[in-house]
XYZ file of N, CA and C in Angstrom:
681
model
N -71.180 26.123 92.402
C -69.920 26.850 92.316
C -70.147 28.291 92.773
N -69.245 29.336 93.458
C -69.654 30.403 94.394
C -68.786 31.115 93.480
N -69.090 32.614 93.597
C -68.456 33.648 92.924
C -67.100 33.505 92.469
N -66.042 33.294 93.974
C -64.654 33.272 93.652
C -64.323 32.155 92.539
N -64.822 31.138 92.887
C -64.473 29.982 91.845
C -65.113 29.888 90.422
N -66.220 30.571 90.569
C -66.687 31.278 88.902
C -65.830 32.034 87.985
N -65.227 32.777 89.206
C -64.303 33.938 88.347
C -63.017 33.381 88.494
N -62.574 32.416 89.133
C -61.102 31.278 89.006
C -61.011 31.210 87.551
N -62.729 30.497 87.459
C -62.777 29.371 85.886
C -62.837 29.817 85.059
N -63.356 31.304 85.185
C -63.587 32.076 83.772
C -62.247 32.770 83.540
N -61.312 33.354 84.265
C -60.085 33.552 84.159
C -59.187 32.754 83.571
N -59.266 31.306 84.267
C -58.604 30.196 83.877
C -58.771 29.695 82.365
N -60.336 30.061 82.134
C -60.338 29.348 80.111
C -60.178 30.737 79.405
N -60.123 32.337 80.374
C -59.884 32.839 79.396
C -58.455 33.102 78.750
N -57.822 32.457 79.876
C -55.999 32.502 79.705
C -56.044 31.330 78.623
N -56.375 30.300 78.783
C -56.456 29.166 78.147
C -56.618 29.621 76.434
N -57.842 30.195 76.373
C -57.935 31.295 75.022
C -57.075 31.572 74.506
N -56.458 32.798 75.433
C -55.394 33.366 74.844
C -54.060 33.044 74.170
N -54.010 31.796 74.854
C -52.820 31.106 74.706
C -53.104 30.474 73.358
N -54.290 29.623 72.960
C -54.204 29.343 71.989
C -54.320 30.059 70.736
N -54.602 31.334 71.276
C -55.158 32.158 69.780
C -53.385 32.678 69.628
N -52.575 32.922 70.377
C -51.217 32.997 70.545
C -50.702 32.377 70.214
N -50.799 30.931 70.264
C -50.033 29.967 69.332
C -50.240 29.724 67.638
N -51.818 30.232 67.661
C -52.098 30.439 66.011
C -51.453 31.571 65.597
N -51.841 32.525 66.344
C -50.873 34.196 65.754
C -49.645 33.618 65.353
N -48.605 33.291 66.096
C -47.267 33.115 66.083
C -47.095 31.232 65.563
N -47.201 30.437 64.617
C -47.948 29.190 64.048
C -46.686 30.004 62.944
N -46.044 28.922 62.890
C -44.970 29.289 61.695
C -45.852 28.950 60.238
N -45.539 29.668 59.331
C -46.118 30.319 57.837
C -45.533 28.864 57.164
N -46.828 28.426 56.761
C -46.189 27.249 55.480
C -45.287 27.773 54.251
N -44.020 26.604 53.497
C -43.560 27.085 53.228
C -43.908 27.162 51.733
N -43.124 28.272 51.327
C -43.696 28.273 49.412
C -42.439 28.139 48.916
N -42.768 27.948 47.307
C -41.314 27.779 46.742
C -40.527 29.409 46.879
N -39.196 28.885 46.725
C -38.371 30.058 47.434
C -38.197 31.503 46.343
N -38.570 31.389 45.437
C -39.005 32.849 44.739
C -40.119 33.254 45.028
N -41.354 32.719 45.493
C -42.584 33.297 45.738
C -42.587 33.708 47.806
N -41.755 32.855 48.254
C -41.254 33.082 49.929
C -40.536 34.718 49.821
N -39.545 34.917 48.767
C -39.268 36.224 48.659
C -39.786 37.463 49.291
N -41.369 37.289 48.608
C -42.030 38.076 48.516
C -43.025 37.725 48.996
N -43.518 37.168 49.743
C -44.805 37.086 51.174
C -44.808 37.328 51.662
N -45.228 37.867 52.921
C -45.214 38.672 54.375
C -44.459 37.224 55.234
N -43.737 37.492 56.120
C -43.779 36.056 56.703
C -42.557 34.984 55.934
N -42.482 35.249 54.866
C -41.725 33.959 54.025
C -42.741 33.287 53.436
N -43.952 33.200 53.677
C -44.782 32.038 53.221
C -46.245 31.909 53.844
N -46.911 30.810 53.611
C -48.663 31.267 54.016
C -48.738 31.316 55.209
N -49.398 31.921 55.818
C -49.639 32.144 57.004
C -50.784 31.237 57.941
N -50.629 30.166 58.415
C -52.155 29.587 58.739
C -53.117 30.663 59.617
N -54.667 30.303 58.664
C -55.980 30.794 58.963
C -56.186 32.328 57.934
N -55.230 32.589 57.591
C -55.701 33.746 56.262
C -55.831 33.415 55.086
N -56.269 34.512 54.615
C -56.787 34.839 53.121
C -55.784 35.505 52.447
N -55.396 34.559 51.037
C -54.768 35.590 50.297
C -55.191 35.323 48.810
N -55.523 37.001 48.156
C -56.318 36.690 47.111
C -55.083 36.454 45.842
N -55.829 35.761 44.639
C -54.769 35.588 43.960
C -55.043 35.991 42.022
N -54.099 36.354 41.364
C -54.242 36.408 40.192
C -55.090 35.172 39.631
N -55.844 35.589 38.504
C -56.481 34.124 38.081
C -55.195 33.484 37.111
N -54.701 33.536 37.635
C -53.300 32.493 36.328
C -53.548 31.351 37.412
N -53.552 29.880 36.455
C -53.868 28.288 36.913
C -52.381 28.140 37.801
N -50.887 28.675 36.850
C -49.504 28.317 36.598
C -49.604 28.949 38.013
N -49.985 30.492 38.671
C -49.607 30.658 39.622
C -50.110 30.682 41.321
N -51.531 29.768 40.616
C -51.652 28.983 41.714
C -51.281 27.876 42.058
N -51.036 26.820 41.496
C -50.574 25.796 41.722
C -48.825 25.600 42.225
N -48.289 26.860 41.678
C -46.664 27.244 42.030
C -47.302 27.683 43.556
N -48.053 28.099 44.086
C -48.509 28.368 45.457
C -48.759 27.043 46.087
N -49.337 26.403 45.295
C -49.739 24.859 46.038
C -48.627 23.905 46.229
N -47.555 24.125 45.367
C -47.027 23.345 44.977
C -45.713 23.065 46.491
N -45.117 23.767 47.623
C -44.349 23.638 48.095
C -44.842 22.765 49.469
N -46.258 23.663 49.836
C -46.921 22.832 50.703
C -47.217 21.448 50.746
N -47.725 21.276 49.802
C -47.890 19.807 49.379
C -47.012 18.923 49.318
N -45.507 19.500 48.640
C -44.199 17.968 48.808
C -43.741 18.462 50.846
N -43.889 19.145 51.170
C -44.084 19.134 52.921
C -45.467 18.175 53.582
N -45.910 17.618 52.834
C -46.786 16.906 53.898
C -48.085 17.688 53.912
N -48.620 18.641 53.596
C -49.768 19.472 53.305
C -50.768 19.197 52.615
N -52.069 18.729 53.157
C -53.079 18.321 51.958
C -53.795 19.670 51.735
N -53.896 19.788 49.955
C -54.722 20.842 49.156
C -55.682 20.731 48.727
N -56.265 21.248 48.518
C -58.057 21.467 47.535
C -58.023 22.520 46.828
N -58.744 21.862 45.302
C -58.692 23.354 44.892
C -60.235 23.061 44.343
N -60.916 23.710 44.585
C -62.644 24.063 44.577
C -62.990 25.292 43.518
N -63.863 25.016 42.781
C -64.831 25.358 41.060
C -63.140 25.750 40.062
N -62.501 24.867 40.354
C -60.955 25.287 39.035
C -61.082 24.130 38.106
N -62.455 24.024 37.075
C -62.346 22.699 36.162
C -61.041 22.616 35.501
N -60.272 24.060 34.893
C -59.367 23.868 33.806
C -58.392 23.432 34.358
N -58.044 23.792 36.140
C -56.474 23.095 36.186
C -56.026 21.286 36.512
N -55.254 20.927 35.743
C -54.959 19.501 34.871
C -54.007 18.815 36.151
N -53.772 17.745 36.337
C -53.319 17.210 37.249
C -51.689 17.151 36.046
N -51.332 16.858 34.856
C -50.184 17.672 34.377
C -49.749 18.712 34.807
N -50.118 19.434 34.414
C -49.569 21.138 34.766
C -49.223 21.209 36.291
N -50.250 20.751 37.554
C -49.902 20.685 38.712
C -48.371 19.865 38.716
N -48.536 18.364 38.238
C -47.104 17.809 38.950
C -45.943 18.427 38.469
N -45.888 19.303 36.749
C -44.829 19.713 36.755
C -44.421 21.294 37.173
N -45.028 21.987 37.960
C -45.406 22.394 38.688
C -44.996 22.614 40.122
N -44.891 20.871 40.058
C -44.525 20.322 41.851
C -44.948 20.492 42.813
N -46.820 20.265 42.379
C -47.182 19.661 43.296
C -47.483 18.404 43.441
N -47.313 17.620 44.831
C -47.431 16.282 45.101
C -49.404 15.448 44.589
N -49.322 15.330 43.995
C -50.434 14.723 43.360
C -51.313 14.110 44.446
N -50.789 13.118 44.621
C -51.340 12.656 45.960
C -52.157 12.897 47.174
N -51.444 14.653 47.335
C -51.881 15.636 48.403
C -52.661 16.885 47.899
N -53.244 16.268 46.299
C -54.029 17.443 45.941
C -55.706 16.907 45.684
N -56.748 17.546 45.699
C -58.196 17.337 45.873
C -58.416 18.269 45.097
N -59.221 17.775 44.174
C -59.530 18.776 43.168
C -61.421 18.741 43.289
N -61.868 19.893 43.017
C -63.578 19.741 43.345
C -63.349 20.354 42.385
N -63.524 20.324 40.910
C -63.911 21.433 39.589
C -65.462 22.004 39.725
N -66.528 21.507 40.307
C -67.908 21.708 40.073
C -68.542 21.902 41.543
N -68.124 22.317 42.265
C -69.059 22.219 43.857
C -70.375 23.147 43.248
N -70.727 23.587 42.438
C -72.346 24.157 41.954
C -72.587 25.133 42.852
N -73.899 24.933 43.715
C -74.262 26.668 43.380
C -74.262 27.094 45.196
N -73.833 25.890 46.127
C -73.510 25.588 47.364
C -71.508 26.207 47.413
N -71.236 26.135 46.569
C -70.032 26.645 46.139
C -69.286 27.001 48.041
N -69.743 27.906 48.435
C -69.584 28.481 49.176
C -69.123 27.158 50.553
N -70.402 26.499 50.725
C -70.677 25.699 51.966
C -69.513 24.823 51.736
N -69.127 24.126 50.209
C -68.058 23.003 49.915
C -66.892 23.504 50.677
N -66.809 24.631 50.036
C -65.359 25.614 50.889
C -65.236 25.787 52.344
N -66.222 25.813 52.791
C -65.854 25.623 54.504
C -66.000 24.405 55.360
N -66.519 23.040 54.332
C -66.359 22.090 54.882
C -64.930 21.508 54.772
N -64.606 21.674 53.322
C -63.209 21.085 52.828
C -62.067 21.896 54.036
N -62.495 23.584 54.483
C -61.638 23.875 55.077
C -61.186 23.827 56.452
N -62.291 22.585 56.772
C -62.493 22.562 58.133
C -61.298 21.155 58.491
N -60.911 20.308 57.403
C -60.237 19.186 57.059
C -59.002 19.235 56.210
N -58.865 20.326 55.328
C -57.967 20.095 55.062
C -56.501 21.761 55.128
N -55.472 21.856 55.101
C -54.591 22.859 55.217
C -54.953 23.788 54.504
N -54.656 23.717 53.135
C -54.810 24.713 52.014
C -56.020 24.479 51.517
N -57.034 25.296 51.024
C -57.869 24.966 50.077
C -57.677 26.831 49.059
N -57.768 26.058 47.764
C -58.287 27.163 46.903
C -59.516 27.227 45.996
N -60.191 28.492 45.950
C -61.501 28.403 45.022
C -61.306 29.434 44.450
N -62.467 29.013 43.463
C -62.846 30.781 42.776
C -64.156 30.528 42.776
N -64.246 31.884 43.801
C -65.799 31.906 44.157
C -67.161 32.036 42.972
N -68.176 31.307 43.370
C -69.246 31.423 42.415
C -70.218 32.099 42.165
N -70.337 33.017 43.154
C -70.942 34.087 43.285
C -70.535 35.100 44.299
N -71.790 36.493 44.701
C -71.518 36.862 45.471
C -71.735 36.346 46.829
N -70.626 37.037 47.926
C -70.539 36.620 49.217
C -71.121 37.576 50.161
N -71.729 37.536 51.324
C -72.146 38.112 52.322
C -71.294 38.557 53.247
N -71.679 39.595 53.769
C -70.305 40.231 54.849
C -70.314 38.912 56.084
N -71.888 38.681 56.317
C -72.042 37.643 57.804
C -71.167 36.036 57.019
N -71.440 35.547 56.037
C -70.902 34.839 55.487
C -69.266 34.656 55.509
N -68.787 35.869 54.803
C -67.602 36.078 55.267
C -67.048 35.616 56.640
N -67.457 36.263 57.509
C -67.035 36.445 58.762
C -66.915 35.413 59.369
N -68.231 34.652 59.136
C -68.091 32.868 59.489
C -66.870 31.978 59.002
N -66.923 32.136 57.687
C -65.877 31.744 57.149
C -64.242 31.775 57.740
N -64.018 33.286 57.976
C -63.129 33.576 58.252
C -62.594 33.396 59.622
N -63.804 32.945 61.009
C -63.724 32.444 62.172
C -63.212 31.317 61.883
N -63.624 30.454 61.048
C -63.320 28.969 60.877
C -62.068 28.776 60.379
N -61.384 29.552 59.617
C -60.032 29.760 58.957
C -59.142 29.594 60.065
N -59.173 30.444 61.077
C -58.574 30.874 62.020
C -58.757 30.079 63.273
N -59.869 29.173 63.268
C -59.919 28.144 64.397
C -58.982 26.529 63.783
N -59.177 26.872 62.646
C -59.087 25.613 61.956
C -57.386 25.649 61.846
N -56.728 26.894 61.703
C -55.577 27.758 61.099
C -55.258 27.589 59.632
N -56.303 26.853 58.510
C -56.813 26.986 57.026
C -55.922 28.177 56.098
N -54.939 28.111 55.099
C -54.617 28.976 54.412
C -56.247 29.243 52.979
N -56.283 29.940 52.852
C -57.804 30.256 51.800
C -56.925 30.887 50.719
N -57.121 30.204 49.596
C -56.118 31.478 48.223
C -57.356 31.265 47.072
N -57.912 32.470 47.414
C -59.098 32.656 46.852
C -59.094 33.614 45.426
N -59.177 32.833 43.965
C -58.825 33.524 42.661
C -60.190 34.655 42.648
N -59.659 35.884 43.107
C -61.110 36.869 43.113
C -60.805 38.111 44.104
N -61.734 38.978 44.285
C -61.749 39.523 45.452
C -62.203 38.980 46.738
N -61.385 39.816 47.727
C -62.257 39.077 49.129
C -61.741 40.167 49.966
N -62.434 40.498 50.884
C -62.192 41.206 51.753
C -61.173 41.465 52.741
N -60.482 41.765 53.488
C -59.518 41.626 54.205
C -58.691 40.696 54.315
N -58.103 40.658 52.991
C -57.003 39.560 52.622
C -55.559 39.878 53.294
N -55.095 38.590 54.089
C -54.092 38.858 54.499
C -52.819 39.774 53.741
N -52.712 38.666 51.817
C -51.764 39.804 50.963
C -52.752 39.520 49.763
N -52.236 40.227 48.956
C -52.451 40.015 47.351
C -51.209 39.440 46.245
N -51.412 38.230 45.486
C -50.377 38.290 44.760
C -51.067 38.658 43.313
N -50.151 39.221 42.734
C -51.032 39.558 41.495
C -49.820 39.201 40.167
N -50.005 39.243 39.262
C -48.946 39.133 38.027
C -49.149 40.303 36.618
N -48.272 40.401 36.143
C -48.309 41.840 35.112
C -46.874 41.749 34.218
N -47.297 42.012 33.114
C -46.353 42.177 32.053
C -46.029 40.725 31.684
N -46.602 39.887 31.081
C -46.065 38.539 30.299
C -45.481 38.213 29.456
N -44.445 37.824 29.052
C -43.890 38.016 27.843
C -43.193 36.349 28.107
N -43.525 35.967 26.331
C -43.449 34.140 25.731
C -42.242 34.122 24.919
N -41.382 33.154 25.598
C -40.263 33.499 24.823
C -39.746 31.653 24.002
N -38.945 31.182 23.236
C -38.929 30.304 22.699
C -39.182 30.142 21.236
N -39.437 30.754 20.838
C -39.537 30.780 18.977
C -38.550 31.523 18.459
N -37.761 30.685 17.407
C -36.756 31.779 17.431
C -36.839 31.905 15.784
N -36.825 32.599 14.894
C -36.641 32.669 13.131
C -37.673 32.083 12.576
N -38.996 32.956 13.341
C -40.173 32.281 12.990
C -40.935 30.911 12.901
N -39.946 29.987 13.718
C -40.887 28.318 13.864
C -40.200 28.415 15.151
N -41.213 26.594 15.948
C -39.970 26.422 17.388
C -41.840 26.818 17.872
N -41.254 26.100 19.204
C -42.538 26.446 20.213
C -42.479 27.459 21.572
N -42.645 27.812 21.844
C -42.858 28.685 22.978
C -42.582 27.909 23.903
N -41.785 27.892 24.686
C -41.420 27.180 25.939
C -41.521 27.499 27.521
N -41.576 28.988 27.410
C -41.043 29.470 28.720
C -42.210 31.343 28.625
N -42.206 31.454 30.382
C -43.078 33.230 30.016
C -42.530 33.819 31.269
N -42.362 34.642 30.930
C -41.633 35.522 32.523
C -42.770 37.174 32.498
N -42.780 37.084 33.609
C -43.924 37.935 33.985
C -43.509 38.595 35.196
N -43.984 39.065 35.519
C -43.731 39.834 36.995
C -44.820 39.821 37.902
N -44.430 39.269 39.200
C -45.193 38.944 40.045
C -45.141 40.222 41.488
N -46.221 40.430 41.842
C -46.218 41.484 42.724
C -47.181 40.925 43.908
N -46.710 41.255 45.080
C -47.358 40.999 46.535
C -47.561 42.008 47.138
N -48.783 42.659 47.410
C -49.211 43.373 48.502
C -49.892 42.981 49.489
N -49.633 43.481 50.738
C -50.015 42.842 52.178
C -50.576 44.017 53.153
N -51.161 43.673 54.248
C -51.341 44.693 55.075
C -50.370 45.178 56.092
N -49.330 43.785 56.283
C -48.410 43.837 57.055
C -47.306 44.849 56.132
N -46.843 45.161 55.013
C -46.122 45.961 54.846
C -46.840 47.148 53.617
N -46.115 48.109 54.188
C -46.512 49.890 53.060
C -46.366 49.896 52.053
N -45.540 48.678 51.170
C -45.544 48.881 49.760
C -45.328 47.529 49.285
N -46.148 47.385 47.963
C -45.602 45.919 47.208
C -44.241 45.263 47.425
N -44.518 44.794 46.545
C -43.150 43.735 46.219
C -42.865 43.357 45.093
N -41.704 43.276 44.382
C -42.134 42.490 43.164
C -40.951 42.081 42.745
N -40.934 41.036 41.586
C -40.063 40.353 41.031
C -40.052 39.733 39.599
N -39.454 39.627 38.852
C -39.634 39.083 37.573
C -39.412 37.519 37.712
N -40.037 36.521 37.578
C -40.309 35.111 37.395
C -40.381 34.364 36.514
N -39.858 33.593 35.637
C -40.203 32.661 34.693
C -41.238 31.887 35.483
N -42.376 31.665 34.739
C -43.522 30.870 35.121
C -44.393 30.402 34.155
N -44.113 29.356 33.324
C -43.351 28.396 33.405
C -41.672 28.700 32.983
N -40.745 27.951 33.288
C -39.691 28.037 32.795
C -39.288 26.640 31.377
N -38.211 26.449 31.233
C -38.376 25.490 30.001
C -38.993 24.250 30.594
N -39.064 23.920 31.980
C -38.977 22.754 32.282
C -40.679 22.370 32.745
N -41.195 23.732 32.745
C -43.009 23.500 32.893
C -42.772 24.591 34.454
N -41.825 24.234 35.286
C -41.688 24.607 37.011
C -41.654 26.575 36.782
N -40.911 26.866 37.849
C -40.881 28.281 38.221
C -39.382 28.514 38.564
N -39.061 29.665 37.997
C -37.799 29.940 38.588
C -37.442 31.431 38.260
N -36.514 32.038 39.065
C -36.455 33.339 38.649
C -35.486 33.806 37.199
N -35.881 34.686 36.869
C -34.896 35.090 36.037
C -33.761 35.416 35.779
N -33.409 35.788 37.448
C -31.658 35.624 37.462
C -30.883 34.452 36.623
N -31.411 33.016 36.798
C -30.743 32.292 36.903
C -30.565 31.959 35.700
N -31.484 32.707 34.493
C -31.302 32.448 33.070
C -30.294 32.799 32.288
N -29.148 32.186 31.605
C -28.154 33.577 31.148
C -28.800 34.158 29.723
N -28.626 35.562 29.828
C -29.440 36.382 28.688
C -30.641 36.925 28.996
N -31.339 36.527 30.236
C -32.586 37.669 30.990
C -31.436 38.345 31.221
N -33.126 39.721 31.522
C -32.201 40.871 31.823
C -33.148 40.659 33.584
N -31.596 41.114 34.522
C -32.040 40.615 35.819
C -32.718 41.975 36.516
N -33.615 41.476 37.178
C -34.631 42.390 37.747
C -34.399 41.595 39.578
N -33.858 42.440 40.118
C -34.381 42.078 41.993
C -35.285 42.579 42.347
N -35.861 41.426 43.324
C -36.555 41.864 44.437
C -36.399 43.205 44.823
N -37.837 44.194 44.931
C -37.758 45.458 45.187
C -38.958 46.017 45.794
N -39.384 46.796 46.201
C -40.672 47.754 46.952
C -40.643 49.003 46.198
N -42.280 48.896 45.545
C -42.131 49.959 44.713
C -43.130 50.922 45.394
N -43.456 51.908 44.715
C -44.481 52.830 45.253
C -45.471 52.559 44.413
């Protein structure tokens, strides 16, 4: 092959490149349930990023939970406590969920095989991570187009969802069980200058998620950007 046609071919796969890393950039955002879409960058996950998450079980699985009745297979990797109960009422599709409670002390390697196969995976990491580690990881996210909702820190996370202020409501004249907790959920991203946030029942009476508008007798809190 002679110069001109070297530099045809290398032109030719590097357009080829581009195009596909263009179709991942612009790769419509899986969807989440529609109080947590509120408040995501996007409407919803973005394939091949990272987004780190509060350690609440309730509000990861309300993350898992929309992808999955869409046709989305999940993993969730070292989460022994969360119950295949709590997930379905919840809503996520059972079926389309993989649970690894114990990947041990490889922790790491489970997570980038599972993410090489399946859409969503979530962990909570088992130790510390390496920047080169990272980086691998995060090539593979992005070849693969892998959402990662990792309960922990991590480095250049696409957003953050986090939760604050809980409050259990359902007992009323001292007996009665607790039924329901509304909390406030907050998203920070790189794509926008300031949080987000919202007040959420999570669980609501029914085990699921829903906002607090829709309760009569919350006091209603909107969607807002705070400083």
């Amino acid at each position: 092959m002679g110069a001109p046609a070297a530099t045809a071919e290398i032109s030719r796969l590097r357009a080829r490149v581009e195009q596909l890393q263009g179709r991942r950039l612009h790769a419509p955002v899986l969807p989440t349930l529609p109080a947590l879409a509120a408040l995501l960058p996007g409407g919803g996950l973005r394939p091949g990023s990272v987004y780190t998450v509060a350690p609440s079980a309730s509000l990861l699985l309300a993350l898992l939970a929309r992808p999955s009745q869409e046709g989305s297979w999940c993993a969730a990797v070292g989460m022994p406590e969360l119950g295949a109960e709590a997930a379905e009422q919840l809503g996520v599709d059972l079926s389309r969920l993989v649970l690894i409670p114990d990947p041990g002390p490889r922790w790491l390697a489970v997570t980038a095989t599972v993410a090489d196969v399946l859409p969503v995976v979530a962990v909570r990491p088992g130790g510390r991570v390496g920047d080169a580690e990272i980086g691998r990881l995060s090539a593979r996210l992005r070849d693969k187009g892998t959402v990662l909702l990792v309960q922990g820190a991590w480095p250049q996370a696409e957003a953050s969802v986090g939760i604050d202020t809980p409050e259990w409501s359902g007992v009323g004249d001292g007996h009665g069980y607790l039924t329901r907790r509304s909390l406030t959920v907050s998203v920070t991203s790189r794509r926008r200058p300031l949080p987000r946030r919202a007040r959420l029942l999570l669980p609501d009476d029914t085990g699921g998620l829903a906002a607090t508008s829709s309760w009569a007798g919350e006091r209603r809190e909107p969607l807002q950007a705070v400083g």
